[in-house]
GROMACS .gro file of C-alpha atoms in nm:
model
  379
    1UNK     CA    1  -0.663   2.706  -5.991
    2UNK     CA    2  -0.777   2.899  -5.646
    3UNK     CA    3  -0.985   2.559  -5.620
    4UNK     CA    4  -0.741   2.313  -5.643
    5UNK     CA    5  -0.526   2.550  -5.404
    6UNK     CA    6  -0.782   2.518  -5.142
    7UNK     CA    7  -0.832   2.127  -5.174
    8UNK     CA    8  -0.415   2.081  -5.154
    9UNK     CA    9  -0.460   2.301  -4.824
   10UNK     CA   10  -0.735   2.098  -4.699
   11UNK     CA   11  -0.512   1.780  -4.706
   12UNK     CA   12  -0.190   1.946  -4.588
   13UNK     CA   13  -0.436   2.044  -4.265
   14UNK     CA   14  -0.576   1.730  -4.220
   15UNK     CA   15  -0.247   1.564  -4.240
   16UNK     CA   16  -0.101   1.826  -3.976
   17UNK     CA   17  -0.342   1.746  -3.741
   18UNK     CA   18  -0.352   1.380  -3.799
   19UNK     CA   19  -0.051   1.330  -3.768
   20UNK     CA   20  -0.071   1.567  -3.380
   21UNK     CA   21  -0.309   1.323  -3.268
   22UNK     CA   22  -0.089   1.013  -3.371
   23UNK     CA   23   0.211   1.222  -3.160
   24UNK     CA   24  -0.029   1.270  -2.840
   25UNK     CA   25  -0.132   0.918  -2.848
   26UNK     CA   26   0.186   0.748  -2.874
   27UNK     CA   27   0.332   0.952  -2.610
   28UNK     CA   28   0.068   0.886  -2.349
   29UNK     CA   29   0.119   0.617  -2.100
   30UNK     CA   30  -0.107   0.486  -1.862
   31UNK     CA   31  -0.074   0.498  -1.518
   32UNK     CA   32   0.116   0.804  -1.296
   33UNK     CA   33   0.424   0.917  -1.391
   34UNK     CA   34   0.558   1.033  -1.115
   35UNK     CA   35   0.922   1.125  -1.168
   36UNK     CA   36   0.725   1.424  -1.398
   37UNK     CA   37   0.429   1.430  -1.147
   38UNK     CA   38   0.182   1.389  -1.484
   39UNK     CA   39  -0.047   1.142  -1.564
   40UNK     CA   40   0.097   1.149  -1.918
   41UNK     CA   41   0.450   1.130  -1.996
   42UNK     CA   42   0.652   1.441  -2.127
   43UNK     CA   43   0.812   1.407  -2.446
   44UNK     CA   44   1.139   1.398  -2.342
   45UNK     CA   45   1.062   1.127  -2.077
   46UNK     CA   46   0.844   0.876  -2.274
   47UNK     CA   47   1.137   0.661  -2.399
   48UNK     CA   48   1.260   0.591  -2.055
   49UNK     CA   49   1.258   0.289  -1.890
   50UNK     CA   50   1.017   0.245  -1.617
   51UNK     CA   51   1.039   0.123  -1.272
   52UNK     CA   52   0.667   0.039  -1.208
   53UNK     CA   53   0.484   0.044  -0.855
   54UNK     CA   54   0.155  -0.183  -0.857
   55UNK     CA   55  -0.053  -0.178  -0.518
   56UNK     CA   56  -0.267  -0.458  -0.446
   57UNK     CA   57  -0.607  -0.279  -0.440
   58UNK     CA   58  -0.691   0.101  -0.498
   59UNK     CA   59  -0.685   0.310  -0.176
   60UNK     CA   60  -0.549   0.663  -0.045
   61UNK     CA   61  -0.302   0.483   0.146
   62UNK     CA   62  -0.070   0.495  -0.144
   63UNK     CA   63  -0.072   0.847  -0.226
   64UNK     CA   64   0.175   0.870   0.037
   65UNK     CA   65   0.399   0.586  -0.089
   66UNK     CA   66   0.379   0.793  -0.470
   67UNK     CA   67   0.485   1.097  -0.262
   68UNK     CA   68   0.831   0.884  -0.147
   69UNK     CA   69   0.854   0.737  -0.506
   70UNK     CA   70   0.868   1.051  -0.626
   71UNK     CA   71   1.131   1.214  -0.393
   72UNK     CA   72   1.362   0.941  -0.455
   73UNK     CA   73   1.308   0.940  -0.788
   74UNK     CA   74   1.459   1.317  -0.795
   75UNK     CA   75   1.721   1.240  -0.563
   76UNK     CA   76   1.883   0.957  -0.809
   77UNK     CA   77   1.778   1.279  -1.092
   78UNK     CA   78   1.658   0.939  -1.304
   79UNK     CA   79   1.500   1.193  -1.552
   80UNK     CA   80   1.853   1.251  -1.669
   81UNK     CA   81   1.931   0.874  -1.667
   82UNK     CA   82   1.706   0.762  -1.875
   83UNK     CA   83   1.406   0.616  -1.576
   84UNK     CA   84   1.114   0.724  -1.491
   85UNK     CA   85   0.867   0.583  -1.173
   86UNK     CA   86   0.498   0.474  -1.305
   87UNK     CA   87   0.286   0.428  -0.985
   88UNK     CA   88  -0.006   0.151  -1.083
   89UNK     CA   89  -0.306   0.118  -0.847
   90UNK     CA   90  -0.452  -0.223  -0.881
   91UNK     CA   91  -0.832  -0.043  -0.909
   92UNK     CA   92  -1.034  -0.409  -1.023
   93UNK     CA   93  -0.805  -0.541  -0.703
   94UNK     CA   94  -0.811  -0.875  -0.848
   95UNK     CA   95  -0.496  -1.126  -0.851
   96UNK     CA   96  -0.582  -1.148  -1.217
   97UNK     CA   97  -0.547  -0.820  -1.287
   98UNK     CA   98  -0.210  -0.815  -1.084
   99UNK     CA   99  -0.122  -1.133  -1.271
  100UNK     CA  100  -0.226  -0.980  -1.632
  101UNK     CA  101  -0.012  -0.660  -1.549
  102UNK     CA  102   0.282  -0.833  -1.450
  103UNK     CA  103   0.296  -1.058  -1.734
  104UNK     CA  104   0.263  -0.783  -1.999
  105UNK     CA  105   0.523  -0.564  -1.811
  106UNK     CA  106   0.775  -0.875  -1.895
  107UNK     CA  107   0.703  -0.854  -2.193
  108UNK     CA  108   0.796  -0.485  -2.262
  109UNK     CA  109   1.139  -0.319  -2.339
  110UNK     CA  110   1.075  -0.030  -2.182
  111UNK     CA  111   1.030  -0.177  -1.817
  112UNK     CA  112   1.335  -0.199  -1.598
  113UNK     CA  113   1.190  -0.310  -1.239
  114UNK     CA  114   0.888  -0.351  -1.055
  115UNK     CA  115   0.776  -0.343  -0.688
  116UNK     CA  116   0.506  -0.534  -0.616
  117UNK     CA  117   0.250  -0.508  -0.329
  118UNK     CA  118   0.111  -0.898  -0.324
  119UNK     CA  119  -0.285  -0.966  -0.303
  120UNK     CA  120  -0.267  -1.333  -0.271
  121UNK     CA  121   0.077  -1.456  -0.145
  122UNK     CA  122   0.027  -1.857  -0.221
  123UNK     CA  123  -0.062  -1.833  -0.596
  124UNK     CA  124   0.107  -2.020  -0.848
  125UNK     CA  125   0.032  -1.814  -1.125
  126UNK     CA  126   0.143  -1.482  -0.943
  127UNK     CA  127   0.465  -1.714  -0.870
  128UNK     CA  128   0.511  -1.781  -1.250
  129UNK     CA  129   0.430  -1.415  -1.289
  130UNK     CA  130   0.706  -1.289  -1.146
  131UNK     CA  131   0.936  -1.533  -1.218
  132UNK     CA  132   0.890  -1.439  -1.589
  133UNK     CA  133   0.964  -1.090  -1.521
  134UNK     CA  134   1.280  -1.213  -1.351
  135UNK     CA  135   1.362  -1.442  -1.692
  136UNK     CA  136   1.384  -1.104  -1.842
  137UNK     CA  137   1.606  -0.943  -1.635
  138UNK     CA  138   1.358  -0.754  -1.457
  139UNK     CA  139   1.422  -0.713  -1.087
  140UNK     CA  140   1.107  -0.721  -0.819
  141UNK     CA  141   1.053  -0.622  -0.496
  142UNK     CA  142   0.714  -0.628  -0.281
  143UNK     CA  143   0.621  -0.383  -0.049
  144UNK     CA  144   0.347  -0.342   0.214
  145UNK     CA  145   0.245  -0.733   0.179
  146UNK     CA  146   0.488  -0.983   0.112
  147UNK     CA  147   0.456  -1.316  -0.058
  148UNK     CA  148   0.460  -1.648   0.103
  149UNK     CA  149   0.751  -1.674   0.206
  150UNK     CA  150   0.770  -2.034   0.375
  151UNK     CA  151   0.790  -2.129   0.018
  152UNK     CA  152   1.199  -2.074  -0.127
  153UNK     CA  153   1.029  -2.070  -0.454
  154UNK     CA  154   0.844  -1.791  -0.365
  155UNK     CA  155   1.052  -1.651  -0.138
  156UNK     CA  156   1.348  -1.658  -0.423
  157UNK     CA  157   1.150  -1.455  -0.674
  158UNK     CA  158   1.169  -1.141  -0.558
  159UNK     CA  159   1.471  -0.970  -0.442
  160UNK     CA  160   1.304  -0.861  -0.086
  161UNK     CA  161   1.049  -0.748   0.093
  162UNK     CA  162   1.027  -0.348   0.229
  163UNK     CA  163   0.709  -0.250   0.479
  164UNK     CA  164   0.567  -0.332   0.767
  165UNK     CA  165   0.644  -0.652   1.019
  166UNK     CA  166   0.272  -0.708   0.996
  167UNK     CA  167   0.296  -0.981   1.291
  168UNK     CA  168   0.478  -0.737   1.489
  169UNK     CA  169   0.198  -0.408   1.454
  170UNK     CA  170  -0.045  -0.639   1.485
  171UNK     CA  171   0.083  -0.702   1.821
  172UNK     CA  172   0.148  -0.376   1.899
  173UNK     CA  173  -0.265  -0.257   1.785
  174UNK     CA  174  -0.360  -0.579   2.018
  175UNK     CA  175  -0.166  -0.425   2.319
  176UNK     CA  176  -0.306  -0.085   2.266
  177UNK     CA  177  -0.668  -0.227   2.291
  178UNK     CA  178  -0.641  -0.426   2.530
  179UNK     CA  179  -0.504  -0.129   2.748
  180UNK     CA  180  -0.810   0.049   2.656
  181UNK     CA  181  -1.036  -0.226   2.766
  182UNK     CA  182  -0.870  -0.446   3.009
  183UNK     CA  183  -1.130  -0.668   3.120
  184UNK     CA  184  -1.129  -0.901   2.798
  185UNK     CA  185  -1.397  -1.013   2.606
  186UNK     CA  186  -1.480  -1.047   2.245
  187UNK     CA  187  -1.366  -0.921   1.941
  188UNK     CA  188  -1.471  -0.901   1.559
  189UNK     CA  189  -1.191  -0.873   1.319
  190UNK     CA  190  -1.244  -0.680   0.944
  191UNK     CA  191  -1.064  -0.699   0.634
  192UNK     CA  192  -1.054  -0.688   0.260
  193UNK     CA  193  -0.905  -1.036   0.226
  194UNK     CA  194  -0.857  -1.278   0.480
  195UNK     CA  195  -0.586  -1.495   0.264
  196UNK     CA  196  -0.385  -1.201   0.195
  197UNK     CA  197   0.007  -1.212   0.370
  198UNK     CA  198  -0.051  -0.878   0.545
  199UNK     CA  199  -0.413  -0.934   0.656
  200UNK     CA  200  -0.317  -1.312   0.796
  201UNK     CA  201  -0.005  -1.189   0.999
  202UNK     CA  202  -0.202  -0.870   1.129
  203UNK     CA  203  -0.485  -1.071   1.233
  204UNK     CA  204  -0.254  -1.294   1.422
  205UNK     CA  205  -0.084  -1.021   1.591
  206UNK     CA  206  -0.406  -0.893   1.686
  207UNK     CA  207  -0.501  -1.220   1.880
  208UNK     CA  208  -0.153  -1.252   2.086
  209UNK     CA  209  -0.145  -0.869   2.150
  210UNK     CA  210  -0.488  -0.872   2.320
  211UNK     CA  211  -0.396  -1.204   2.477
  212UNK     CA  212  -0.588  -1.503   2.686
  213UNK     CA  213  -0.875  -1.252   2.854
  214UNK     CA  214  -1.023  -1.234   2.457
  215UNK     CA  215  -1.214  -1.448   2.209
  216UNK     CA  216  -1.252  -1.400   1.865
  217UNK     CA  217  -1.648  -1.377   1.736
  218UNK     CA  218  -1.549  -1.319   1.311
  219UNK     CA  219  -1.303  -1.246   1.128
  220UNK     CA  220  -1.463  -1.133   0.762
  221UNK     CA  221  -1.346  -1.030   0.419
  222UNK     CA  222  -1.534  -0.778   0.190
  223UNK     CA  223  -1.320  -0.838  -0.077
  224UNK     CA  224  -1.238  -0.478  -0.119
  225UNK     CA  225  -1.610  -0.357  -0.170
  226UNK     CA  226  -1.672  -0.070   0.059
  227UNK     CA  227  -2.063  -0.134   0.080
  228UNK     CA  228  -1.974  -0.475   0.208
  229UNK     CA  229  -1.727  -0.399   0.480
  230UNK     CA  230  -2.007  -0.155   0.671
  231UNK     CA  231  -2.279  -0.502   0.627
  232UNK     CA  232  -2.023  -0.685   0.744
  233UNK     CA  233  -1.986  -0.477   1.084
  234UNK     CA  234  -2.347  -0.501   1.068
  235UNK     CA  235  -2.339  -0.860   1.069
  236UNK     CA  236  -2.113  -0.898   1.310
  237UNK     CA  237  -2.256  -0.710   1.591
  238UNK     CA  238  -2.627  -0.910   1.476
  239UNK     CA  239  -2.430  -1.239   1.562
  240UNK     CA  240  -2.286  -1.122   1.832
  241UNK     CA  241  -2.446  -0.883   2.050
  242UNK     CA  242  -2.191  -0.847   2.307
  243UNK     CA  243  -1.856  -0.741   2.127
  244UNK     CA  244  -1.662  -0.505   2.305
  245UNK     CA  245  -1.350  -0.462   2.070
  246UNK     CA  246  -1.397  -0.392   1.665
  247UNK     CA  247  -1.101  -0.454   1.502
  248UNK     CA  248  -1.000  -0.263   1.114
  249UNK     CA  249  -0.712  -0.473   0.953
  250UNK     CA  250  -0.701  -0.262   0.630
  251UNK     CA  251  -0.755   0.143   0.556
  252UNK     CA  252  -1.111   0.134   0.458
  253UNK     CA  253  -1.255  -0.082   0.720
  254UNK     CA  254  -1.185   0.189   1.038
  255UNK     CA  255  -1.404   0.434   0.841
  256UNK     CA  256  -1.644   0.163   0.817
  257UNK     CA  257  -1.634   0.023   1.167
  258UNK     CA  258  -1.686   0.403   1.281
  259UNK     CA  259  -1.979   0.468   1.025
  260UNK     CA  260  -2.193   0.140   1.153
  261UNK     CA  261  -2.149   0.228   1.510
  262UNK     CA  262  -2.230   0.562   1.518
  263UNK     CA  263  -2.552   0.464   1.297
  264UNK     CA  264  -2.632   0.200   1.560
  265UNK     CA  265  -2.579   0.430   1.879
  266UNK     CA  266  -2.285   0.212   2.032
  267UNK     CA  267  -2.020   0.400   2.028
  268UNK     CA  268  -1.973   0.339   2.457
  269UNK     CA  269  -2.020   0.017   2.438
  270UNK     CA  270  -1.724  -0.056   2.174
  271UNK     CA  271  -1.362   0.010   2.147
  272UNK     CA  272  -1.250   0.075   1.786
  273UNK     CA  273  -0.874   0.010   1.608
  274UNK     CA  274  -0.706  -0.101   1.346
  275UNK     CA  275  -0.477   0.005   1.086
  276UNK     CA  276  -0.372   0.281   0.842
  277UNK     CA  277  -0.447   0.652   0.910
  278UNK     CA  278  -0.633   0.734   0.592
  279UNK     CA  279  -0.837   1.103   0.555
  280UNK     CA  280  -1.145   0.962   0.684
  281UNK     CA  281  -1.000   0.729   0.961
  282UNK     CA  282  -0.822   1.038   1.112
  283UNK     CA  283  -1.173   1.270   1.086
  284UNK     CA  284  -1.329   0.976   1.265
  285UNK     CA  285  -1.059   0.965   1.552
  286UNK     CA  286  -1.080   1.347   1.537
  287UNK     CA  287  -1.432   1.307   1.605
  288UNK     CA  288  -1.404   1.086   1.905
  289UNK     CA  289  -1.477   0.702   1.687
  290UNK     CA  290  -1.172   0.622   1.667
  291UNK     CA  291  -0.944   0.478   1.970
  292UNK     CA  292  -0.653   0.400   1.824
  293UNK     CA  293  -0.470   0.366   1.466
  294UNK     CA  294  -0.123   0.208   1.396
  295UNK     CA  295   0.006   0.387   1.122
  296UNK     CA  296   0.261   0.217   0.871
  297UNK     CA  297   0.507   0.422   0.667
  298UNK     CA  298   0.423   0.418   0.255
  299UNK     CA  299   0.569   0.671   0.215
  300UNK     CA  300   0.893   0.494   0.331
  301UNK     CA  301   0.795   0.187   0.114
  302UNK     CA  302   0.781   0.385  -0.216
  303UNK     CA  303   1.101   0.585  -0.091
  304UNK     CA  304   1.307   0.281  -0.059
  305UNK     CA  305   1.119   0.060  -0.335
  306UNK     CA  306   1.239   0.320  -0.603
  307UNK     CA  307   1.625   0.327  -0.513
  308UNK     CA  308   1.624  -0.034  -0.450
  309UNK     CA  309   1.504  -0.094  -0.804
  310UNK     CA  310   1.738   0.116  -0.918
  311UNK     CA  311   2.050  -0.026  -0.713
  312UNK     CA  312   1.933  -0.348  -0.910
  313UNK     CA  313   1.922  -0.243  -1.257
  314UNK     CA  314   2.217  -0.044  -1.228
  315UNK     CA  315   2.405  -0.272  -1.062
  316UNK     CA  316   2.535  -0.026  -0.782
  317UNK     CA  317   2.570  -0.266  -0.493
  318UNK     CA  318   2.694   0.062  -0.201
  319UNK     CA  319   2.288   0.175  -0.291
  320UNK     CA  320   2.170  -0.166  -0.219
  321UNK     CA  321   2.382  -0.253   0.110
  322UNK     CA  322   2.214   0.062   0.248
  323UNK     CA  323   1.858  -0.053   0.193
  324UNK     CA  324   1.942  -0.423   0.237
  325UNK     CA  325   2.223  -0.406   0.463
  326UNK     CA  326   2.199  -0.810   0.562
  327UNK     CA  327   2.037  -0.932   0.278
  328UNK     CA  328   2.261  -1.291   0.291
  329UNK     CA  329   2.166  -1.368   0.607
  330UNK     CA  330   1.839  -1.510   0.730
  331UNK     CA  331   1.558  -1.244   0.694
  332UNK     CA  332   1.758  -0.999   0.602
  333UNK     CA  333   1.565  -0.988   0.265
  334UNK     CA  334   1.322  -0.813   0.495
  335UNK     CA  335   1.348  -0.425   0.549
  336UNK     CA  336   1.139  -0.277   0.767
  337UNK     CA  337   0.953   0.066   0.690
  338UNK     CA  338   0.859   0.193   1.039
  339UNK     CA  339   0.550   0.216   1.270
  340UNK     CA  340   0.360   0.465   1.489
  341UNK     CA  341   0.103   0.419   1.714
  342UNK     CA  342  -0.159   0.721   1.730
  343UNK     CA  343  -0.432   0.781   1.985
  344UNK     CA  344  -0.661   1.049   2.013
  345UNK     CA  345  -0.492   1.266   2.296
  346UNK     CA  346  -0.267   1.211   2.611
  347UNK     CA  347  -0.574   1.132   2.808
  348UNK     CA  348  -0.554   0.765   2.615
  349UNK     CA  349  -0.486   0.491   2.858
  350UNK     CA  350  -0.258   0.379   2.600
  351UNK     CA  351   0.079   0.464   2.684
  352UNK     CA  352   0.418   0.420   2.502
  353UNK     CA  353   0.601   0.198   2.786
  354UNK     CA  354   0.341  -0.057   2.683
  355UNK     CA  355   0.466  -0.048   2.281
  356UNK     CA  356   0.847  -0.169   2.139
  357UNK     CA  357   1.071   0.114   2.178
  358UNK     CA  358   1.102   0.117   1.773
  359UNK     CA  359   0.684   0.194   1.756
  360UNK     CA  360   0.672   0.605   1.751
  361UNK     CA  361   0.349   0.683   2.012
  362UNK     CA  362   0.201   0.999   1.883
  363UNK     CA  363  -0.121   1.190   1.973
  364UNK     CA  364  -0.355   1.258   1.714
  365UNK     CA  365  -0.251   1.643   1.688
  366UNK     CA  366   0.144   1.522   1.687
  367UNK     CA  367   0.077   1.290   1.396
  368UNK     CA  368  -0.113   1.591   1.239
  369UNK     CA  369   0.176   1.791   1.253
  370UNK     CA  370   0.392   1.513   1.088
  371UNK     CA  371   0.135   1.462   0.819
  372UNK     CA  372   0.150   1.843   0.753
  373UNK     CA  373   0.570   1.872   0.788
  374UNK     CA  374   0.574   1.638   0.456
  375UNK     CA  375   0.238   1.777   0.278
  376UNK     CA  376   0.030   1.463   0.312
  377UNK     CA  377  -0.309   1.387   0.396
  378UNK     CA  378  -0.291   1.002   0.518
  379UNK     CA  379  -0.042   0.723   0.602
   0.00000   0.00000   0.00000
């Protein structure tokens, strides 16, 4: 019988391992878990219900606000309650794909909340979206960029809104530039999308920080494609050859600004700002391209996004005072996340009597040392 031995220990093998490989694929889940800090989900953890972060578009700037997700999410211990954080990054950084995602996450069990970062703030479909999610109990928040919220509909959908005052640091950048180069001028403006909440009230800021003495020459999207956003510099300095002040309303487009105008040999004749410290923006500034940054706080966003989620879902309304302390009264849906204001050195004729006392002003070897106090590489 050794033969029919073998053959039964063949299929006891094959069934073994079959059924391994059935194990390891049900208990992966896409996206970052990062209450374990995996990409793939112990065990233990993968019958948790998620809180789910989904940025607008793919970008360092949210490894930062992952770092904060995480840190809350082991200060609430949600492992032992049952949660777990999944940080999403939008990578097609399409509405539809936002839209798709949000409409399968109502659909699932397993999902307890989501925070949102909104591409396009007017859409009807991303209303109906969320609203779904809300029809099943699911709580939302958006962070970094808000939706429209002139709209109650929209406005109503989500619980509230935790980042920047866009308006606000866009002011704040305009000041700071126009305190480099006080004589006025023109100005180009950059951007991924120029419908989006954040990129609309930044570029407005923009305008009434650098005031009367400036005119506006473009304002251009690149729709998130990297290629795109250095032609578009391009572009903008062929149409107008006398810019003085280049203008970087979303992470990528400082490295981009920087990249064009040291290929073109311009770098005296322009001043250079905009928003987001990313790894490359900060090597540029370290390098002497880069004037000035305002840096938001994802970090913050992710911190707060997490526990306000939570407070939801859990219904503990002590949490949820202390990240929405006025959240009945008007705006106080909207929680702020902080701002700094980095220049390259003291030497800067930037100064911080110029900014609101609640900016931070911090030389570029001071924000270093912040960066490296809470191990990360961009904000």
């Amino acid at each position: 019988m050794p033969r029919i031995q073998s053959f039964q220990g063949l299929v006891s093998f094959l069934t073994i391992l079959f059924g391994s490989l059935i194990a390891v694929l049900v208990g992966c889940s896409p996206g970052e878990d990062v209450t374990t800090g995996s990409s793939v989900a112990t065990a233990e953890s993968a019958d948790a219900k998620r809180f789910i972060i989904l940025t607008n578009v793919a970008d360092p700037f949210w490894d930062s606000c992952e770092v904060g997700a995480r840190e809350a999410a082991k200060e609430l211990n949600l492992d032992a309650q049952g949660y777990r954080v999944q940080f999403e990054q939008n990578s097609e950084g399409t509405i539809t794909s936002q839209i798709r995602k949000l409409q399968q996450w109502a659909g699932a069990s397993d999902v307890a909340g989501v925070a949102l970062s909104v591409l396009e703030p007017q859409n009807p479909a991303l209303l109906d979206a969320i609203q779904l999610l809300r029809d099943n109990d699911i709580p939302v928040v958006t962070i970094d960029s808000d939706i429209d919220r002139e709209n109650p509909a929209f406005r109503k959908a989500r619980y509230g809104y935790i980042g920047t005052d866009n308006v606000e640091a866009g002011k704040e950048l305009g000041k700071a530039l126009a305190a480099i180069d006080p004589d006025g001028g023109k100005y180009a403006v950059f951007v991924g999308s120029t419908v989006q909440a954040n990129a609309v009230q930044r570029h407005d800021g923009v305008a009434m920080g650098l005031g009367d003495g400036y005119e506006e020459a473009d304002f251009l999207s690149d729709d998130t494609d990297k290629s795109k956003a250095r032609q578009n510099v391009r572009d903008a300095l062929d149409r107008t050859a006398d810019i003085d002040v280049l203008v970087g309303l979303w992470a990528y487009n400082m490295p981009a600004i920087a990249d064009v105008v040291t290929e073109q040999g311009i770098r005296e004749q322009v001043t250079i700002g905009g928003f987001d410290a990313s790894p490359l923006a900060l090597e540029e500034m370290k390098n002497g391209n880069i004037d000035v940054l305002v840096v938001q706080n994802p970090y913050r966003m992710g911190y707060l996004a997490t526990k306000a989620l939570y407070a939801l879902t859990e219904d503990e309304p002590e949490l949820l005072a202390e990240i929405f302390p006025n959240h009945d009264e008007p705006d106080g849906d909207i929680v702020g996340s902080g701002l700094k204001l980095v220049v390259p050195s003291k030497e800067s004729p930037v100064t911080a009597d110029i900014l609101k006392d609640s900016t931070e002003f911090l030389t570029y070897d001071e924000f270093r040392a912040w960066l490296d106090k809470y191990g990360l590489t961009s904000s």
